[in-house]
Tab-separated table of N, CA and C in Angstrom:
chain	number	residue	atom	x	y	z
A	991	MET	N	31.214	-43.225	-21.898
A	991	MET	CA	31.635	-44.300	-21.020
A	991	MET	C	32.741	-45.084	-21.712
A	992	ASP	N	33.887	-45.171	-21.064
A	992	ASP	CA	34.995	-45.873	-21.690
A	992	ASP	C	34.822	-47.393	-21.664
A	993	THR	N	33.763	-47.871	-21.021
A	993	THR	CA	33.463	-49.313	-21.006
A	993	THR	C	32.188	-49.622	-21.793
A	994	ILE	N	31.795	-48.758	-22.677
A	994	ILE	CA	30.524	-48.910	-23.406
A	994	ILE	C	30.426	-50.236	-24.152
A	995	GLU	N	31.573	-50.756	-24.631
A	995	GLU	CA	31.563	-52.012	-25.394
A	995	GLU	C	31.126	-53.214	-24.567
A	996	LEU	N	31.303	-53.119	-23.220
A	996	LEU	CA	30.877	-54.218	-22.351
A	996	LEU	C	29.361	-54.349	-22.332
A	997	THR	N	28.668	-53.226	-22.418
A	997	THR	CA	27.209	-53.221	-22.388
A	997	THR	C	26.612	-53.280	-23.790
A	998	PHE	N	27.226	-52.527	-24.706
A	998	PHE	CA	26.745	-52.454	-26.091
A	998	PHE	C	27.915	-52.771	-27.028
A	999	PRO	N	28.109	-54.023	-27.410
A	999	PRO	CA	29.269	-54.412	-28.221
A	999	PRO	C	29.363	-53.706	-29.585
A	1000	ASN	N	28.240	-53.188	-30.082
A	1000	ASN	CA	28.269	-52.516	-31.388
A	1000	ASN	C	28.703	-51.051	-31.274
A	1001	LEU	N	28.817	-50.513	-30.056
A	1001	LEU	CA	29.290	-49.145	-29.835
A	1001	LEU	C	30.739	-49.178	-29.370
A	1002	HIS	N	31.499	-48.150	-29.735
A	1002	HIS	CA	32.913	-48.105	-29.377
A	1002	HIS	C	33.260	-46.754	-28.769
A	1003	TYR	N	34.040	-46.796	-27.703
A	1003	TYR	CA	34.487	-45.571	-27.039
A	1003	TYR	C	35.431	-44.795	-27.953
A	1004	ARG	N	36.321	-45.489	-28.614
A	1004	ARG	CA	37.237	-44.875	-29.583
A	1004	ARG	C	36.699	-45.129	-30.989
A	1005	GLU	N	36.649	-44.076	-31.784
A	1005	GLU	CA	36.150	-44.182	-33.163
A	1005	GLU	C	37.094	-43.420	-34.087
A	1006	PRO	N	37.290	-43.898	-35.310
A	1006	PRO	CA	38.066	-43.090	-36.257
A	1006	PRO	C	37.277	-41.849	-36.663
A	1007	MET	N	38.005	-40.772	-36.965
A	1007	MET	CA	37.339	-39.551	-37.425
A	1007	MET	C	36.774	-39.781	-38.824
A	1008	LEU	N	35.732	-39.046	-39.147
A	1008	LEU	CA	35.059	-39.144	-40.439
A	1008	LEU	C	35.269	-37.844	-41.202
A	1009	LEU	N	35.665	-37.949	-42.444
A	1009	LEU	CA	35.739	-36.792	-43.333
A	1009	LEU	C	34.794	-37.058	-44.497
A	1010	ALA	N	33.835	-36.161	-44.677
A	1010	ALA	CA	32.833	-36.328	-45.725
A	1010	ALA	C	32.922	-35.180	-46.723
A	1011	ARG	N	32.813	-35.504	-48.001
A	1011	ARG	CA	32.805	-34.498	-49.071
A	1011	ARG	C	31.363	-34.195	-49.433
A	1012	ASN	N	31.047	-32.903	-49.457
A	1012	ASN	CA	29.709	-32.455	-49.833
A	1012	ASN	C	29.599	-32.513	-51.355
A	1013	MET	N	28.688	-33.329	-51.832
A	1013	MET	CA	28.493	-33.494	-53.272
A	1013	MET	C	27.270	-32.709	-53.768
A	1014	GLY	N	26.767	-31.815	-52.963
A	1014	GLY	CA	25.610	-31.021	-53.354
A	1014	GLY	C	24.355	-31.476	-52.656
A	1015	LYS	N	23.930	-32.705	-52.929
A	1015	LYS	CA	22.719	-33.233	-52.295
A	1015	LYS	C	23.022	-34.417	-51.396
A	1016	THR	N	24.243	-34.929	-51.451
A	1016	THR	CA	24.650	-36.062	-50.616
A	1016	THR	C	26.075	-35.814	-50.117
A	1017	PHE	N	26.515	-36.663	-49.184
A	1017	PHE	CA	27.875	-36.621	-48.694
A	1017	PHE	C	28.544	-37.955	-48.989
A	1018	VAL	N	29.835	-37.914	-49.293
A	1018	VAL	CA	30.601	-39.117	-49.582
A	1018	VAL	C	31.730	-39.214	-48.568
A	1019	ASP	N	31.906	-40.378	-47.975
A	1019	ASP	CA	32.975	-40.617	-47.011
A	1019	ASP	C	34.313	-40.687	-47.763
A	1020	VAL	N	35.208	-39.737	-47.493
A	1020	VAL	CA	36.528	-39.710	-48.134
A	1020	VAL	C	37.636	-39.920	-47.099
A	1021	SER	N	37.292	-40.456	-45.951
A	1021	SER	CA	38.255	-40.668	-44.869
A	1021	SER	C	39.428	-41.545	-45.299
A	1022	ALA	N	39.159	-42.583	-46.074
A	1022	ALA	CA	40.207	-43.532	-46.463
A	1022	ALA	C	41.323	-42.875	-47.260
A	1023	GLU	N	41.008	-41.833	-48.016
A	1023	GLU	CA	42.030	-41.173	-48.831
A	1023	GLU	C	42.569	-39.888	-48.203
A	1024	ALA	N	42.158	-39.602	-46.959
A	1024	ALA	CA	42.508	-38.327	-46.336
A	1024	ALA	C	43.693	-38.402	-45.381
A	1025	GLY	N	44.296	-39.558	-45.210
A	1025	GLY	CA	45.481	-39.646	-44.365
A	1025	GLY	C	45.313	-40.571	-43.179
A	1026	ALA	N	46.449	-40.850	-42.537
A	1026	ALA	CA	46.506	-41.828	-41.451
A	1026	ALA	C	45.681	-41.425	-40.240
A	1027	VAL	N	45.545	-40.131	-39.980
A	1027	VAL	CA	44.793	-39.693	-38.807
A	1027	VAL	C	43.341	-40.156	-38.861
A	1028	PHE	N	42.829	-40.408	-40.057
A	1028	PHE	CA	41.450	-40.855	-40.227
A	1028	PHE	C	41.319	-42.379	-40.160
A	1029	GLN	N	42.434	-43.077	-40.006
A	1029	GLN	CA	42.404	-44.538	-39.954
A	1029	GLN	C	42.498	-45.082	-38.535
A	1030	GLN	N	42.844	-44.229	-37.575
A	1030	GLN	CA	43.040	-44.668	-36.199
A	1030	GLN	C	41.846	-44.279	-35.334
A	1031	PRO	N	41.495	-45.114	-34.372
A	1031	PRO	CA	40.406	-44.740	-33.458
A	1031	PRO	C	40.896	-43.756	-32.393
A	1032	TRP	N	40.103	-42.721	-32.139
A	1032	TRP	CA	40.426	-41.686	-31.162
A	1032	TRP	C	39.230	-41.438	-30.269
A	1033	VAL	N	39.475	-40.798	-29.153
A	1033	VAL	CA	38.399	-40.255	-28.328
A	1033	VAL	C	38.474	-38.748	-28.558
A	1034	ALA	N	37.914	-38.331	-29.658
A	1034	ALA	CA	37.954	-36.918	-30.056
A	1034	ALA	C	36.638	-36.257	-29.670
A	1035	ARG	N	36.728	-35.060	-29.109
A	1035	ARG	CA	35.526	-34.380	-28.659
A	1035	ARG	C	35.389	-32.970	-29.217
A	1036	GLY	N	36.473	-32.253	-29.336
A	1036	GLY	CA	36.393	-30.864	-29.764
A	1036	GLY	C	36.859	-30.676	-31.194
A	1037	LEU	N	36.182	-29.786	-31.915
A	1037	LEU	CA	36.548	-29.463	-33.290
A	1037	LEU	C	36.402	-27.962	-33.486
A	1038	ALA	N	37.447	-27.338	-33.971
A	1038	ALA	CA	37.394	-25.922	-34.331
A	1038	ALA	C	37.806	-25.804	-35.786
A	1039	THR	N	37.128	-24.945	-36.531
A	1039	THR	CA	37.440	-24.768	-37.947
A	1039	THR	C	37.774	-23.309	-38.230
A	1040	GLY	N	38.558	-23.119	-39.268
A	1040	GLY	CA	38.932	-21.783	-39.711
A	1040	GLY	C	40.067	-21.881	-40.709
A	1041	ASP	N	40.297	-20.823	-41.410
A	1041	ASP	CA	41.365	-20.766	-42.400
A	1041	ASP	C	42.649	-20.336	-41.685
A	1042	LEU	N	43.394	-21.298	-41.171
A	1042	LEU	CA	44.557	-21.017	-40.328
A	1042	LEU	C	45.673	-20.269	-41.057
A	1043	ASP	N	45.816	-20.508	-42.347
A	1043	ASP	CA	46.902	-19.860	-43.086
A	1043	ASP	C	46.399	-18.865	-44.137
A	1044	ASN	N	45.125	-18.505	-44.049
A	1044	ASN	CA	44.524	-17.468	-44.911
A	1044	ASN	C	44.708	-17.736	-46.408
A	1045	ASP	N	44.574	-19.005	-46.797
A	1045	ASP	CA	44.706	-19.360	-48.212
A	1045	ASP	C	43.374	-19.646	-48.887
A	1046	GLY	N	42.266	-19.413	-48.153
A	1046	GLY	CA	40.943	-19.626	-48.738
A	1046	GLY	C	40.399	-21.025	-48.557
A	1047	ARG	N	41.150	-21.892	-47.893
A	1047	ARG	CA	40.692	-23.258	-47.641
A	1047	ARG	C	40.546	-23.444	-46.135
A	1048	VAL	N	39.397	-23.944	-45.710
A	1048	VAL	CA	39.105	-24.096	-44.287
A	1048	VAL	C	39.876	-25.281	-43.719
A	1049	ASP	N	40.584	-25.034	-42.621
A	1049	ASP	CA	41.347	-26.050	-41.916
A	1049	ASP	C	40.571	-26.447	-40.660
A	1050	ALA	N	41.043	-27.488	-39.971
A	1050	ALA	CA	40.364	-27.940	-38.755
A	1050	ALA	C	41.385	-28.322	-37.694
A	1051	VAL	N	40.992	-28.145	-36.445
A	1051	VAL	CA	41.792	-28.577	-35.310
A	1051	VAL	C	40.898	-29.467	-34.456
A	1052	VAL	N	41.380	-30.684	-34.155
A	1052	VAL	CA	40.604	-31.657	-33.392
A	1052	VAL	C	41.351	-31.973	-32.105
A	1053	THR	N	40.651	-31.920	-30.980
A	1053	THR	CA	41.255	-32.301	-29.710
A	1053	THR	C	40.836	-33.718	-29.354
A	1054	THR	N	41.724	-34.424	-28.671
A	1054	THR	CA	41.420	-35.772	-28.220
A	1054	THR	C	41.587	-35.835	-26.709
A	1055	ASN	N	40.810	-36.701	-26.068
A	1055	ASN	CA	40.927	-36.891	-24.618
A	1055	ASN	C	42.222	-37.639	-24.316
A	1056	ASP	N	43.041	-37.072	-23.457
A	1056	ASP	CA	44.311	-37.691	-23.057
A	1056	ASP	C	45.177	-38.073	-24.246
A	1057	GLY	N	45.117	-37.253	-25.305
A	1057	GLY	CA	45.906	-37.552	-26.488
A	1057	GLY	C	46.324	-36.278	-27.188
A	1058	PRO	N	46.855	-36.437	-28.369
A	1058	PRO	CA	47.367	-35.274	-29.102
A	1058	PRO	C	46.256	-34.425	-29.716
A	1059	ILE	N	46.633	-33.224	-30.067
A	1059	ILE	CA	45.766	-32.355	-30.854
A	1059	ILE	C	46.130	-32.604	-32.325
A	1060	HIS	N	45.151	-32.567	-33.188
A	1060	HIS	CA	45.402	-32.797	-34.610
A	1060	HIS	C	45.058	-31.534	-35.384
A	1061	VAL	N	46.041	-30.980	-36.074
A	1061	VAL	CA	45.813	-29.843	-36.955
A	1061	VAL	C	45.678	-30.417	-38.354
A	1062	LEU	N	44.494	-30.296	-38.915
A	1062	LEU	CA	44.201	-30.846	-40.240
A	1062	LEU	C	44.271	-29.700	-41.247
A	1063	HIS	N	45.443	-29.564	-41.858
A	1063	HIS	CA	45.681	-28.478	-42.816
A	1063	HIS	C	45.109	-28.867	-44.168
A	1064	ASN	N	44.224	-28.040	-44.676
A	1064	ASN	CA	43.573	-28.288	-45.963
A	1064	ASN	C	44.492	-27.794	-47.070
A	1065	ASP	N	45.059	-28.736	-47.817
A	1065	ASP	CA	45.937	-28.358	-48.923
A	1065	ASP	C	45.424	-28.894	-50.255
A	1066	THR	N	44.098	-29.059	-50.337
A	1066	THR	CA	43.504	-29.544	-51.577
A	1066	THR	C	43.722	-28.536	-52.704
A	1067	THR	N	43.877	-29.055	-53.891
A	1067	THR	CA	44.014	-28.218	-55.078
A	1067	THR	C	42.628	-27.994	-55.662
A	1068	THR	N	42.318	-26.735	-55.944
A	1068	THR	CA	41.001	-26.427	-56.494
A	1068	THR	C	41.073	-25.199	-57.385
A	1069	ALA	N	40.208	-25.152	-58.369
A	1069	ALA	CA	40.083	-23.972	-59.225
A	1069	ALA	C	38.915	-23.108	-58.760
A	1070	ASN	N	38.263	-23.533	-57.675
A	1070	ASN	CA	37.114	-22.795	-57.175
A	1070	ASN	C	37.546	-21.510	-56.463
A	1071	HIS	N	36.594	-20.603	-56.335
A	1071	HIS	CA	36.854	-19.306	-55.703
A	1071	HIS	C	36.163	-19.252	-54.344
A	1072	TRP	N	36.542	-18.283	-53.540
A	1072	TRP	CA	36.062	-18.165	-52.164
A	1072	TRP	C	36.044	-16.702	-51.757
A	1073	LEU	N	35.381	-16.433	-50.656
A	1073	LEU	CA	35.375	-15.087	-50.079
A	1073	LEU	C	35.204	-15.252	-48.570
A	1074	THR	N	36.076	-14.595	-47.814
A	1074	THR	CA	35.990	-14.609	-46.360
A	1074	THR	C	35.697	-13.197	-45.883
A	1075	LEU	N	34.730	-13.073	-44.976
A	1075	LEU	CA	34.335	-11.774	-44.444
A	1075	LEU	C	34.709	-11.683	-42.969
A	1076	ARG	N	35.371	-10.612	-42.614
A	1076	ARG	CA	35.669	-10.309	-41.210
A	1076	ARG	C	34.837	-9.098	-40.835
A	1077	LEU	N	33.765	-9.331	-40.103
A	1077	LEU	CA	32.864	-8.253	-39.718
A	1077	LEU	C	33.333	-7.595	-38.421
A	1078	VAL	N	33.263	-6.269	-38.379
A	1078	VAL	CA	33.640	-5.501	-37.192
A	1078	VAL	C	32.468	-4.600	-36.829
A	1079	GLY	N	31.913	-4.846	-35.649
A	1079	GLY	CA	30.800	-4.040	-35.183
A	1079	GLY	C	31.277	-2.764	-34.507
A	1080	HIS	N	30.457	-1.720	-34.609
A	1080	HIS	CA	30.743	-0.454	-33.932
A	1080	HIS	C	29.572	-0.101	-33.017
A	1081	LYS	N	28.364	-0.062	-33.565
A	1081	LYS	CA	27.183	0.088	-32.719
A	1081	LYS	C	26.841	-1.280	-32.110
A	1082	SER	N	26.980	-2.321	-32.908
A	1082	SER	CA	26.809	-3.695	-32.427
A	1082	SER	C	28.063	-4.095	-31.659
A	1083	ASN	N	28.072	-5.309	-31.126
A	1083	ASN	CA	29.271	-5.794	-30.444
A	1083	ASN	C	30.444	-5.860	-31.414
A	1084	ARG	N	31.625	-5.613	-30.924
A	1084	ARG	CA	32.835	-5.503	-31.756
A	1084	ARG	C	33.072	-6.739	-32.627
A	1085	ASP	N	32.764	-7.924	-32.093
A	1085	ASP	CA	32.990	-9.159	-32.848
A	1085	ASP	C	31.866	-9.480	-33.827
A	1086	ALA	N	30.815	-8.675	-33.828
A	1086	ALA	CA	29.668	-8.861	-34.728
A	1086	ALA	C	28.951	-10.186	-34.499
A	1087	ILE	N	29.102	-10.767	-33.317
A	1087	ILE	CA	28.426	-12.032	-33.012
A	1087	ILE	C	26.924	-11.831	-33.168
A	1088	GLY	N	26.299	-12.695	-33.955
A	1088	GLY	CA	24.870	-12.608	-34.205
A	1088	GLY	C	24.511	-11.943	-35.520
A	1089	ALA	N	25.490	-11.336	-36.197
A	1089	ALA	CA	25.208	-10.736	-37.511
A	1089	ALA	C	24.839	-11.837	-38.503
A	1090	VAL	N	23.844	-11.546	-39.340
A	1090	VAL	CA	23.387	-12.502	-40.354
A	1090	VAL	C	23.785	-11.964	-41.720
A	1091	VAL	N	24.422	-12.821	-42.526
A	1091	VAL	CA	24.918	-12.401	-43.837
A	1091	VAL	C	24.289	-13.252	-44.927
A	1092	LYS	N	23.840	-12.573	-45.976
A	1092	LYS	CA	23.305	-13.236	-47.175
A	1092	LYS	C	24.228	-12.855	-48.322
A	1093	LEU	N	24.847	-13.849	-48.941
A	1093	LEU	CA	25.731	-13.624	-50.082
A	1093	LEU	C	25.082	-14.215	-51.324
A	1094	SER	N	24.952	-13.398	-52.366
A	1094	SER	CA	24.386	-13.868	-53.632
A	1094	SER	C	25.448	-13.795	-54.710
A	1095	SER	N	25.563	-14.871	-55.470
A	1095	SER	CA	26.491	-14.906	-56.600
A	1095	SER	C	25.719	-15.391	-57.821
A	1096	GLU	N	26.393	-15.507	-58.924
A	1096	GLU	CA	25.756	-15.899	-60.172
A	1096	GLU	C	24.996	-17.223	-60.051
A	1097	HIS	N	25.525	-18.153	-59.268
A	1097	HIS	CA	24.949	-19.490	-59.210
A	1097	HIS	C	24.188	-19.810	-57.925
A	1098	GLY	N	23.917	-18.813	-57.077
A	1098	GLY	CA	23.131	-19.131	-55.894
A	1098	GLY	C	23.288	-18.146	-54.760
A	1099	THR	N	22.634	-18.489	-53.660
A	1099	THR	CA	22.611	-17.653	-52.465
A	1099	THR	C	23.020	-18.497	-51.271
A	1100	GLN	N	23.806	-17.892	-50.384
A	1100	GLN	CA	24.250	-18.553	-49.164
A	1100	GLN	C	23.971	-17.643	-47.975
A	1101	PHE	N	23.746	-18.249	-46.822
A	1101	PHE	CA	23.520	-17.514	-45.583
A	1101	PHE	C	24.511	-17.988	-44.531
A	1102	ALA	N	24.926	-17.087	-43.640
A	1102	ALA	CA	25.788	-17.454	-42.518
A	1102	ALA	C	25.534	-16.491	-41.370
A	1103	VAL	N	25.792	-16.967	-40.165
A	1103	VAL	CA	25.652	-16.172	-38.954
A	1103	VAL	C	27.007	-16.130	-38.267
A	1104	VAL	N	27.422	-14.951	-37.820
A	1104	VAL	CA	28.697	-14.828	-37.124
A	1104	VAL	C	28.563	-15.443	-35.734
A	1105	THR	N	29.419	-16.420	-35.457
A	1105	THR	CA	29.446	-17.103	-34.173
A	1105	THR	C	30.820	-17.737	-34.004
A	1106	THR	N	31.152	-18.103	-32.801
A	1106	THR	CA	32.352	-18.906	-32.576
A	1106	THR	C	31.977	-20.283	-32.059
A	1107	ALA	N	30.699	-20.474	-31.747
A	1107	ALA	CA	30.233	-21.746	-31.198
A	1107	ALA	C	30.265	-22.839	-32.253
A	1108	GLY	N	30.269	-24.081	-31.798
A	1108	GLY	CA	30.212	-25.139	-32.782
A	1108	GLY	C	30.497	-26.523	-32.260
A	1109	SER	N	31.397	-26.659	-31.298
A	1109	SER	CA	31.751	-27.987	-30.832
A	1109	SER	C	32.153	-27.928	-29.366
A	1110	TYR	N	32.284	-29.072	-28.762
A	1110	TYR	CA	32.570	-29.202	-27.342
A	1110	TYR	C	33.867	-28.490	-26.951
A	1111	LEU	N	33.766	-27.514	-26.054
A	1111	LEU	CA	34.909	-26.763	-25.534
A	1111	LEU	C	35.801	-26.203	-26.641
A	1112	SER	N	35.218	-25.777	-27.743
A	1112	SER	CA	35.978	-25.282	-28.882
A	1112	SER	C	35.352	-24.008	-29.432
A	1113	SER	N	36.178	-23.128	-29.941
A	1113	SER	CA	35.709	-21.918	-30.609
A	1113	SER	C	36.322	-21.863	-31.994
A	1114	SER	N	35.490	-21.725	-32.991
A	1114	SER	CA	35.965	-21.656	-34.373
A	1114	SER	C	36.200	-20.212	-34.784
A	1115	ASP	N	36.796	-20.038	-35.934
A	1115	ASP	CA	37.054	-18.727	-36.513
A	1115	ASP	C	35.728	-17.998	-36.689
A	1116	LYS	N	35.646	-16.749	-36.243
A	1116	LYS	CA	34.398	-15.996	-36.370
A	1116	LYS	C	34.240	-15.375	-37.749
A	1117	ARG	N	35.297	-15.404	-38.540
A	1117	ARG	CA	35.159	-14.897	-39.902
A	1117	ARG	C	34.242	-15.830	-40.685
A	1118	LEU	N	33.498	-15.275	-41.630
A	1118	LEU	CA	32.573	-16.068	-42.435
A	1118	LEU	C	33.235	-16.443	-43.742
A	1119	HIS	N	33.254	-17.729	-44.029
A	1119	HIS	CA	33.873	-18.242	-45.256
A	1119	HIS	C	32.778	-18.701	-46.215
A	1120	PHE	N	32.826	-18.204	-47.437
A	1120	PHE	CA	31.867	-18.594	-48.465
A	1120	PHE	C	32.616	-19.208	-49.640
A	1121	GLY	N	32.192	-20.380	-50.055
A	1121	GLY	CA	32.710	-20.971	-51.278
A	1121	GLY	C	31.919	-20.418	-52.451
A	1122	LEU	N	32.631	-19.902	-53.445
A	1122	LEU	CA	31.963	-19.310	-54.608
A	1122	LEU	C	31.930	-20.242	-55.813
A	1123	GLY	N	32.595	-21.391	-55.722
A	1123	GLY	CA	32.643	-22.295	-56.866
A	1123	GLY	C	33.333	-21.618	-58.040
A	1124	GLN	N	32.713	-21.652	-59.198
A	1124	GLN	CA	33.296	-21.051	-60.401
A	1124	GLN	C	33.066	-19.542	-60.493
A	1125	ASP	N	32.217	-19.008	-59.623
A	1125	ASP	CA	31.952	-17.557	-59.633
A	1125	ASP	C	33.173	-16.809	-59.110
A	1126	VAL	N	33.594	-15.781	-59.821
A	1126	VAL	CA	34.776	-15.012	-59.419
A	1126	VAL	C	34.433	-13.865	-58.482
A	1127	ALA	N	33.127	-13.631	-58.271
A	1127	ALA	CA	32.709	-12.514	-57.418
A	1127	ALA	C	31.338	-12.795	-56.822
A	1128	ALA	N	31.054	-12.072	-55.762
A	1128	ALA	CA	29.707	-12.071	-55.183
A	1128	ALA	C	28.959	-10.897	-55.790
A	1129	LYS	N	27.742	-11.132	-56.266
A	1129	LYS	CA	26.935	-10.033	-56.814
A	1129	LYS	C	26.535	-9.072	-55.709
A	1130	SER	N	26.142	-9.613	-54.558
A	1130	SER	CA	25.777	-8.746	-53.434
A	1130	SER	C	25.997	-9.466	-52.119
A	1131	ILE	N	26.280	-8.665	-51.101
A	1131	ILE	CA	26.406	-9.160	-49.734
A	1131	ILE	C	25.518	-8.272	-48.876
A	1132	GLU	N	24.566	-8.891	-48.186
A	1132	GLU	CA	23.672	-8.155	-47.302
A	1132	GLU	C	23.979	-8.561	-45.868
A	1133	VAL	N	24.227	-7.561	-45.015
A	1133	VAL	CA	24.532	-7.813	-43.609
A	1133	VAL	C	23.423	-7.231	-42.748
A	1134	GLN	N	22.848	-8.063	-41.905
A	1134	GLN	CA	21.899	-7.620	-40.884
A	1134	GLN	C	22.679	-7.627	-39.577
A	1135	TRP	N	23.093	-6.445	-39.123
A	1135	TRP	CA	23.896	-6.314	-37.915
A	1135	TRP	C	23.014	-6.498	-36.681
A	1136	PRO	N	23.581	-6.956	-35.566
A	1136	PRO	CA	22.788	-7.113	-34.337
A	1136	PRO	C	22.098	-5.824	-33.895
A	1137	SER	N	22.657	-4.674	-34.250
A	1137	SER	CA	22.053	-3.382	-33.892
A	1137	SER	C	20.776	-3.102	-34.671
A	1138	GLY	N	20.538	-3.873	-35.748
A	1138	GLY	CA	19.385	-3.633	-36.612
A	1138	GLY	C	19.771	-2.939	-37.906
A	1139	ILE	N	20.971	-2.416	-37.976
A	1139	ILE	CA	21.443	-1.764	-39.198
A	1139	ILE	C	21.576	-2.807	-40.305
A	1140	ARG	N	21.122	-2.457	-41.490
A	1140	ARG	CA	21.263	-3.311	-42.673
A	1140	ARG	C	22.267	-2.657	-43.610
A	1141	GLN	N	23.150	-3.477	-44.144
A	1141	GLN	CA	24.207	-2.986	-45.029
A	1141	GLN	C	24.254	-3.865	-46.271
A	1142	THR	N	24.401	-3.253	-47.430
A	1142	THR	CA	24.514	-3.997	-48.681
A	1142	THR	C	25.787	-3.563	-49.405
A	1143	ILE	N	26.546	-4.555	-49.855
A	1143	ILE	CA	27.763	-4.314	-50.627
A	1143	ILE	C	27.579	-5.022	-51.968
A	1144	GLN	N	27.888	-4.344	-53.042
A	1144	GLN	CA	27.686	-4.892	-54.387
A	1144	GLN	C	29.011	-5.277	-55.044
A	1145	ASN	N	28.968	-6.286	-55.899
A	1145	ASN	CA	30.078	-6.685	-56.767
A	1145	ASN	C	31.414	-6.774	-56.032
A	1146	VAL	N	31.537	-7.815	-55.219
A	1146	VAL	CA	32.748	-8.033	-54.422
A	1146	VAL	C	33.536	-9.177	-55.044
A	1147	ARG	N	34.766	-8.895	-55.447
A	1147	ARG	CA	35.588	-9.943	-56.057
A	1147	ARG	C	35.928	-11.009	-55.035
A	1148	GLY	N	36.084	-12.230	-55.506
A	1148	GLY	CA	36.394	-13.353	-54.643
A	1148	GLY	C	37.880	-13.471	-54.362
A	1149	ASP	N	38.251	-14.574	-53.729
A	1149	ASP	CA	39.639	-14.898	-53.411
A	1149	ASP	C	40.299	-13.823	-52.571
A	1150	GLN	N	39.579	-13.366	-51.534
A	1150	GLN	CA	40.129	-12.367	-50.631
A	1150	GLN	C	39.459	-12.463	-49.265
A	1151	ILE	N	40.148	-11.891	-48.289
A	1151	ILE	CA	39.566	-11.705	-46.959
A	1151	ILE	C	39.178	-10.239	-46.903
A	1152	LEU	N	37.879	-9.985	-46.751
A	1152	LEU	CA	37.359	-8.625	-46.790
A	1152	LEU	C	36.921	-8.187	-45.401
A	1153	ASN	N	37.454	-7.058	-44.937
A	1153	ASN	CA	37.003	-6.459	-43.686
A	1153	ASN	C	35.753	-5.641	-43.975
A	1154	VAL	N	34.707	-5.881	-43.188
A	1154	VAL	CA	33.446	-5.152	-43.347
A	1154	VAL	C	33.142	-4.472	-42.022
A	1155	ASP	N	33.183	-3.141	-42.026
A	1155	ASP	CA	32.867	-2.374	-40.825
A	1155	ASP	C	31.394	-2.018	-40.824
A	1156	GLU	N	30.784	-2.109	-39.639
A	1156	GLU	CA	29.393	-1.728	-39.483
A	1156	GLU	C	29.273	-0.215	-39.723
A	1157	PRO	N	28.387	0.176	-40.616
A	1157	PRO	CA	28.199	1.626	-40.849
A	1157	PRO	C	27.411	2.254	-39.699
A	1158	SER	N	27.460	3.559	-39.642
A	1158	SER	CA	26.708	4.267	-38.584
A	1158	SER	C	25.227	4.329	-38.910
A	1159	ALA	N	24.878	4.133	-40.179
A	1159	ALA	CA	23.475	4.125	-40.615
A	1159	ALA	C	23.331	3.108	-41.752
A	1160	PRO	N	22.115	2.646	-42.018
A	1160	PRO	CA	21.906	1.668	-43.093
A	1160	PRO	C	22.385	2.221	-44.447
A	1161	SER	N	22.907	1.323	-45.281
A	1161	SER	CA	23.334	1.741	-46.618
A	1161	SER	C	22.130	1.830	-47.546
A	1162	ALA	N	22.242	2.679	-48.538
A	1162	ALA	CA	21.168	2.810	-49.538
A	1162	ALA	C	21.297	1.673	-50.523
A	1163	LYS	N	20.149	1.165	-50.962
A	1163	LYS	CA	20.189	0.059	-51.942
A	1163	LYS	C	20.159	0.575	-53.347
């Protein structure tokens, strides 16, 4: 409701965007140091994320009602490593929507599901992005394809976009 302040003065129709840094167990608001777009109130509804320039850093696109679109290019400097997976289904659906991936590295395990859903009237990149931190490689990647096929890939170096094709049969462990 664009008149929400008349009924609830503590609520606002336009709000500045929030950018939070994941500190492991908590989040820290870093909006003040992230640029002017985070200082202005907007009526923003849609958010899509993905690595727009394939540099290993996730970017974002935000839509606003009756306003501009904001492309938030991530140009942070980091020594951390990453791995992006582009899954291609053959027995499963071509986009691998619904595939579940478990990535294990020296310092932990991460899970992701292939989807494009995420925000109002928006579709994000279906590729799976994993931050590896100081690890230069993934020890193993396990894919549970929608068809039921299970695939395991060992010792995958980081800092790359890796195409993973669904095999015709489960891989041997």
